[in-house]
Short mmCIF file of C-alpha atoms and ligand atoms in Angstrom, two decimals:
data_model
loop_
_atom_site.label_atom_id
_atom_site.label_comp_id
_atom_site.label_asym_id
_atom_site.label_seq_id
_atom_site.Cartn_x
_atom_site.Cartn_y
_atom_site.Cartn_z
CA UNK A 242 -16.87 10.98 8.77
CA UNK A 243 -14.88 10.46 12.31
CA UNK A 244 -12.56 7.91 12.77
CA UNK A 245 -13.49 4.97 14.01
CA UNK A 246 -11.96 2.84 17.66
CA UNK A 247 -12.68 -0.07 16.81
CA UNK A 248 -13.83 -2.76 19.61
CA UNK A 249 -11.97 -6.01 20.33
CA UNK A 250 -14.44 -7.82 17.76
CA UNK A 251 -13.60 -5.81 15.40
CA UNK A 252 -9.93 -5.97 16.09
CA UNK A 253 -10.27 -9.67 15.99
CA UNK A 254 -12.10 -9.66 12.60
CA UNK A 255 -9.50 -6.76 11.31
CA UNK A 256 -6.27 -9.51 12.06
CA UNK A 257 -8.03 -11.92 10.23
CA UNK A 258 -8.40 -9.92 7.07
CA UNK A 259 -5.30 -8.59 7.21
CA UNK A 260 -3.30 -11.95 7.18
CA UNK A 261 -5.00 -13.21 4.14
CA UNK A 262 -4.57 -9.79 2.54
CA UNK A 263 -0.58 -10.41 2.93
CA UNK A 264 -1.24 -14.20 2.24
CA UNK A 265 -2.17 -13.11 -1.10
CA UNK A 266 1.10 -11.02 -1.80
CA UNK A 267 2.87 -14.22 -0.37
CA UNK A 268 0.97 -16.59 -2.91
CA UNK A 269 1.68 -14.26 -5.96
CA UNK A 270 5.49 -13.33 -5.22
CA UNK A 271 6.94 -16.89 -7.28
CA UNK A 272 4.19 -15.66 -9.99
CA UNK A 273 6.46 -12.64 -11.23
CA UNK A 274 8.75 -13.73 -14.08
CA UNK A 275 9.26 -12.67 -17.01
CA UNK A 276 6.55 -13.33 -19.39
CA UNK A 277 3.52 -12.90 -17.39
CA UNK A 278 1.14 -10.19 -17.93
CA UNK A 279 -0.46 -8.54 -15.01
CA UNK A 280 -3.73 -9.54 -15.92
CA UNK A 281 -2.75 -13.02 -14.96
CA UNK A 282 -1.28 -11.84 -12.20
CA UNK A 283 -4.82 -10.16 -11.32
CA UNK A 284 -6.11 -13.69 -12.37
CA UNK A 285 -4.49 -15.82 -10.10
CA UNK A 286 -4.92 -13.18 -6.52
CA UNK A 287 -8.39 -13.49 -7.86
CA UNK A 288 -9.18 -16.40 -7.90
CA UNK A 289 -7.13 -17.44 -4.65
CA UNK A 290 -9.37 -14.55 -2.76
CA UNK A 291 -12.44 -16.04 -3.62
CA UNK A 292 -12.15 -19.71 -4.06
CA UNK A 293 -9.09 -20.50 -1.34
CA UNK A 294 -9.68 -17.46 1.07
CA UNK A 295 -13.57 -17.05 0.69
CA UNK A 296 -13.24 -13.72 0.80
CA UNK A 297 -13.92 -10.26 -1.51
CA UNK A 298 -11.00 -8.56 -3.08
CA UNK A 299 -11.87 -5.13 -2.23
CA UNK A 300 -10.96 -3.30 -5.98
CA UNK A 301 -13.16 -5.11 -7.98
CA UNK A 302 -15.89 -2.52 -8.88
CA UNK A 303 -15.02 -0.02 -6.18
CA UNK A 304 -15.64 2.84 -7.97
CA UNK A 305 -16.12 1.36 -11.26
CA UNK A 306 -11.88 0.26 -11.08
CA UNK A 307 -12.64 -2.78 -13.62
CA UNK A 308 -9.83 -5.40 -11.67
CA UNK A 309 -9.41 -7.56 -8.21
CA UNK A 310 -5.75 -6.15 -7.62
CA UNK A 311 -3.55 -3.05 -8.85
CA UNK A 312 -0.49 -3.61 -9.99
CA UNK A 313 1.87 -0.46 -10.78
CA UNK A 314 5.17 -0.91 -13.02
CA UNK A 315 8.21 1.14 -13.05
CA UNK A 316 6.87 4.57 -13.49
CA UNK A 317 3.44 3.94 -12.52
CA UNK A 318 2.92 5.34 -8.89
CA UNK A 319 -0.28 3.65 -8.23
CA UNK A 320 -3.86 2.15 -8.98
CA UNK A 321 -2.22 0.19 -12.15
CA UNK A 322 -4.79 -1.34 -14.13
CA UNK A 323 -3.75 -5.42 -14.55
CA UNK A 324 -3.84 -6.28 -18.47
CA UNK A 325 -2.33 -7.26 -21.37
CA UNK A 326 1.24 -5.89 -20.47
CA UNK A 327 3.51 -8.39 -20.15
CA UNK A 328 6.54 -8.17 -17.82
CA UNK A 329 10.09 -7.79 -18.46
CA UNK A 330 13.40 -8.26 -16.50
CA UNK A 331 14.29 -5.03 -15.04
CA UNK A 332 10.85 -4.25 -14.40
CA UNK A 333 9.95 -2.84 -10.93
CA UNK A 334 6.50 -3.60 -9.85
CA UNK A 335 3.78 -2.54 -6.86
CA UNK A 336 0.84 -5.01 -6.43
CA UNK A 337 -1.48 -3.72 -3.67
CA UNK A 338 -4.40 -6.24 -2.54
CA UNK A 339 -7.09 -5.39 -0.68
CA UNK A 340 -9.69 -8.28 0.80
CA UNK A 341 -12.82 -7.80 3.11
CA UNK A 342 -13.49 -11.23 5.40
CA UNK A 343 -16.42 -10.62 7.29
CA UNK A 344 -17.35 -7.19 6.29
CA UNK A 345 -13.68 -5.64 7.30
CA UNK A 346 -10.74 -5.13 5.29
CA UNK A 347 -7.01 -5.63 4.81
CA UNK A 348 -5.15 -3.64 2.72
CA UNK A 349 -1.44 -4.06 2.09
CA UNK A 350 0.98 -3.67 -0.59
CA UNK A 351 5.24 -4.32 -1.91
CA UNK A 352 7.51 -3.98 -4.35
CA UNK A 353 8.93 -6.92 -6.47
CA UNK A 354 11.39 -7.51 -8.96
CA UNK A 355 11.62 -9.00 -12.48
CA UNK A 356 14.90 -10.28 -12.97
CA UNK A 357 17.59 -8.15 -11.65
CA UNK A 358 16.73 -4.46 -11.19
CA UNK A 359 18.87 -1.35 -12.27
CA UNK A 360 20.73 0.13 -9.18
CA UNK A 361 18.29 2.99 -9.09
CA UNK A 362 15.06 0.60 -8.88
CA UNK A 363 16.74 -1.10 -6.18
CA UNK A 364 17.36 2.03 -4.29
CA UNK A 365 14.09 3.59 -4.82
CA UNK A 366 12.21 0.18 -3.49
CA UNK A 367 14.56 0.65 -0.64
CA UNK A 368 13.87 4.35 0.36
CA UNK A 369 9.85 3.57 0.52
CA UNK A 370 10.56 0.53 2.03
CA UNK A 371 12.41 2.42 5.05
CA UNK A 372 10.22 5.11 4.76
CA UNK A 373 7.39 2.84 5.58
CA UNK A 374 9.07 1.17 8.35
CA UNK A 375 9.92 4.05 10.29
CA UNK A 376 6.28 5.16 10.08
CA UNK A 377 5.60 2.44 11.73
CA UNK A 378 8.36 2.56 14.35
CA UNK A 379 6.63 6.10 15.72
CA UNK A 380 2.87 4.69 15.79
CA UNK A 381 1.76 4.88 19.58
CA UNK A 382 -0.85 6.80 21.19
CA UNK A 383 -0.72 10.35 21.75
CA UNK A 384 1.91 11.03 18.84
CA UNK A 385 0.72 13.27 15.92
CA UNK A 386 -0.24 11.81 12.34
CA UNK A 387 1.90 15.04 11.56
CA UNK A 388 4.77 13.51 13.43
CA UNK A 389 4.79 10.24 10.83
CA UNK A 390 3.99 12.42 8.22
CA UNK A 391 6.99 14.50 8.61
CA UNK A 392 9.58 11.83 9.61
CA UNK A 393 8.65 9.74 6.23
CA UNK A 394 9.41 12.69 3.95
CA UNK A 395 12.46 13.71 6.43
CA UNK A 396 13.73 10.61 5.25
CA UNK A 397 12.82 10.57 1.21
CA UNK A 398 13.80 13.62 0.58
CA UNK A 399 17.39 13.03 2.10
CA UNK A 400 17.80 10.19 0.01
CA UNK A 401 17.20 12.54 -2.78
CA UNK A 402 13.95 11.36 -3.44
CA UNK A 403 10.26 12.84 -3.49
CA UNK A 404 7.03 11.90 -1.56
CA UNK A 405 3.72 11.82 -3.57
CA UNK A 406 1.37 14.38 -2.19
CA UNK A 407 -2.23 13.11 -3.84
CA UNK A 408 -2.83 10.14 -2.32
CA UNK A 409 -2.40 9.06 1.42
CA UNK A 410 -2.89 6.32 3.98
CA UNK A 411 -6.09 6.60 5.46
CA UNK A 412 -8.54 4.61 8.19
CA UNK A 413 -9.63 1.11 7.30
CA UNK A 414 -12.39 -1.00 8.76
CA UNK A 415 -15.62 -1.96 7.42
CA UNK A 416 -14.73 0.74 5.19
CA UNK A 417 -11.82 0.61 2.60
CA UNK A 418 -11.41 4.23 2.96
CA UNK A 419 -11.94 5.93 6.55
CA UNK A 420 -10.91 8.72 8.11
CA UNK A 421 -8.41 10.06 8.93
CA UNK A 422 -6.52 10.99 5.70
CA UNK A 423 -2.90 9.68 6.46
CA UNK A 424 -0.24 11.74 4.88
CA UNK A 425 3.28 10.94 4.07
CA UNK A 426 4.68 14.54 4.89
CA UNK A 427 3.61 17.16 7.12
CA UNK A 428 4.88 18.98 10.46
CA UNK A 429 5.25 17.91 13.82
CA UNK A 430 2.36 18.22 16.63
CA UNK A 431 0.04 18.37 13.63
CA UNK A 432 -3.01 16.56 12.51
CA UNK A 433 -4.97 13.94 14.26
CA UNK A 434 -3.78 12.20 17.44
CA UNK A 435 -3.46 8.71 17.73
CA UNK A 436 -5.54 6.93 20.24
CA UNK A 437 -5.16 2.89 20.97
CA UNK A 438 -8.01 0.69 18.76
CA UNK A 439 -7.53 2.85 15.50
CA UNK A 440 -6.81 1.32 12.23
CA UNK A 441 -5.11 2.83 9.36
CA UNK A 442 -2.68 2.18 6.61
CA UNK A 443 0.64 3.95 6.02
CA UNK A 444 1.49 3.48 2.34
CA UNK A 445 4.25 6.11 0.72
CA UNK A 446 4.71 6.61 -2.86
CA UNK A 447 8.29 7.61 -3.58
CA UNK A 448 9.44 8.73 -6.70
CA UNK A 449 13.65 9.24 -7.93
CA UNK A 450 12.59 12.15 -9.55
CA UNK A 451 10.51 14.83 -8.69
CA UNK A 452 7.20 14.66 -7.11
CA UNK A 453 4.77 15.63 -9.59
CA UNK A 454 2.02 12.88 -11.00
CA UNK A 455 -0.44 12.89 -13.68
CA UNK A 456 -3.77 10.74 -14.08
CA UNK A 457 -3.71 8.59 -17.62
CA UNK A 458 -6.74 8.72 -19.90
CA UNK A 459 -7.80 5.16 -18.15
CA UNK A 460 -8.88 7.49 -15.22
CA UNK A 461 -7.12 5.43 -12.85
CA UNK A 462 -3.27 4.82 -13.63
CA UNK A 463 -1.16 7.21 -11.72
CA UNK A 464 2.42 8.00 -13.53
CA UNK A 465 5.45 10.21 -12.83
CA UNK A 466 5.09 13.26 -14.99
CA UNK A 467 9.08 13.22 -15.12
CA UNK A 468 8.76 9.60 -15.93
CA UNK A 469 11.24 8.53 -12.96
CA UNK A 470 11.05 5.42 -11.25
CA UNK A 471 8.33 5.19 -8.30
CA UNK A 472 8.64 3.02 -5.44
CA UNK A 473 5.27 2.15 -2.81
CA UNK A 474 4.54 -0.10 0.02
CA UNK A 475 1.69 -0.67 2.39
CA UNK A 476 0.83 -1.87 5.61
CA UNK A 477 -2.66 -1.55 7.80
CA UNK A 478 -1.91 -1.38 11.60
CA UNK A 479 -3.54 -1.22 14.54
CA UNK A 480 -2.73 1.53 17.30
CA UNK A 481 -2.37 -0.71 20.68
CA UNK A 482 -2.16 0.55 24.32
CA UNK A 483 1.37 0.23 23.94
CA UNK A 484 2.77 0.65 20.34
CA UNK A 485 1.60 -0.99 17.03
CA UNK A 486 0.24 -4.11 15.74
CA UNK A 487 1.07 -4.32 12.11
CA UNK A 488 -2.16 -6.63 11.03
CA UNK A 489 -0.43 -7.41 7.68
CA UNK A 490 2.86 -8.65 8.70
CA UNK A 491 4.68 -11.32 5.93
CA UNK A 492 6.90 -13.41 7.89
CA UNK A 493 10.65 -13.53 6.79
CA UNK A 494 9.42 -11.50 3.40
CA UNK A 495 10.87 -8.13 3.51
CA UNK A 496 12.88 -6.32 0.59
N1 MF3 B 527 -5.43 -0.41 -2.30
C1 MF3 B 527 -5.39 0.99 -2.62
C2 MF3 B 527 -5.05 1.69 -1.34
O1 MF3 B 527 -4.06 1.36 -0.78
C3 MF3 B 527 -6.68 1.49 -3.19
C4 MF3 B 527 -6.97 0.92 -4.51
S1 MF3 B 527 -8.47 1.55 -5.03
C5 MF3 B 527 -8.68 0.75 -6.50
O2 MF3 B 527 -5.75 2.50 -0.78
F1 MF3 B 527 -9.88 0.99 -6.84
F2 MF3 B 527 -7.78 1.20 -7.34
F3 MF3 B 527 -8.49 -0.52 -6.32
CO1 CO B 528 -4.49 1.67 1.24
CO1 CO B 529 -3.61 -0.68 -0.93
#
């Protein structure tokens, strides 16, 4: 499948669903305490996507994944199933929402807190965070996806960390998943080139140990085969004449 440009319609309908997408993670953030499961976590995003937003959440039944959001705890790297576990202080968690508004979607995901964290959760959190961010930083046309790539695990792997190699950031659009495949560690003056009216997400997985992941028997959940700590967060962008538009900005909500 090529990638995509997409048109100024598009772009226009591509900013819409990408506020409500980081709406959502907005709305949820007071919801983590101790004591709530992630199935009502799934609950509430939900039921705020379809009843407040009037829009889809994107997981529900893509590919037969069972929930509206996934949420990923401690070791879990991503694609968390929302359930019965309950959460605890200490615990580190990803929720990642996805919503299509008029046929196009948003996709966008962070790291929050239960209670206080251990040093090493907070430090993790902030390596992917930064990782992310400088992604971003590079995105204008002509550079290399090989140049983002490389610069994101330049900077995990200095910080004595390790970059997930199975799953990427990828185009976005009326699709959930487009070309190109965006990965978060490469070389230089590699891969695609970036050309203004793309859209794509940028989403690393960082673990504190080493880099290896496993698939549990839900055929889903993605864990740390050392068991470490693992860290994600997402944004979907759009490649402008001059720079980057990130289309799922949270105002004054960073780490
Ligand atoms: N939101 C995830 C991503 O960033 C994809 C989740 S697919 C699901 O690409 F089926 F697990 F929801
Ligand atoms: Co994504
Ligand atoms: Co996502």
């Amino acid at each position: 499948m090529a990638i995509t440009i997409k048109t100024k319609d598009e772009i226009a309908k591509m900013r819409i669903a990408g506020r409500l997408a980081a709406d959502v993670l907005h709305m949820i953030r007071p919801h983590v305490q101790p004591g709530i499961t992630t199935g009502e976590l799934d609950r509430i995003c939900h039921d705020y996507i379809v009843n407040v937003q009037k829009a889809i959440p994107a997981p529900l039944n893509y590919r037969g994944f069972p929930k509206s959001i996934c949420t990923s705890v401690n070791h879990q790297v991503c694609h968390g199933i929302p359930g019965e576990r309950m959460l605890k202080a200490g615990d580190i968690l990803n929720i990642d929402i996805t919503v299509i508004k008029d046929d196009y979607h948003g996709d966008t995901s962070k790291m929050m807190f239960v209670g206080e964290p251990s040093v090493l959760a907070r430090r993790v959190a902030q390596v992917a965070h930064d990782a992310l961010c400088l992604g971003i930083e590079m995105v204008r046309p002509d550079i290399h996806l090989g140049d983002i790539g490389h610069a994101i695990q330049q900077h995990v792997e200095k910080n004595r960390c390790s970059v997930v190699r199975e799953y990427c950031g990828h185009g976005i659009g009326r699709g959930f998943h487009e070309d190109p495949q965006v990965l978060h560690y490469g070389k230089p003056g590699t891969r695609e080139r970036l050309v203004p009216g793309m859209t794509f997400t940028i989403e690393p997985m960082v673990n504190a140990g080493k880099r290896q992941v496993k698939l549990l028997k839900d055929g889903w959940t993605v864990v740390t085969r050392d068991r470490s700590l693992s860290a994600q967060w997402e944004h979907t962008m759009l490649v402008t004449d001059s720079g980057v538009e990130v289309l799922t900005q949270r105002e004054g909500d960073g780490l």
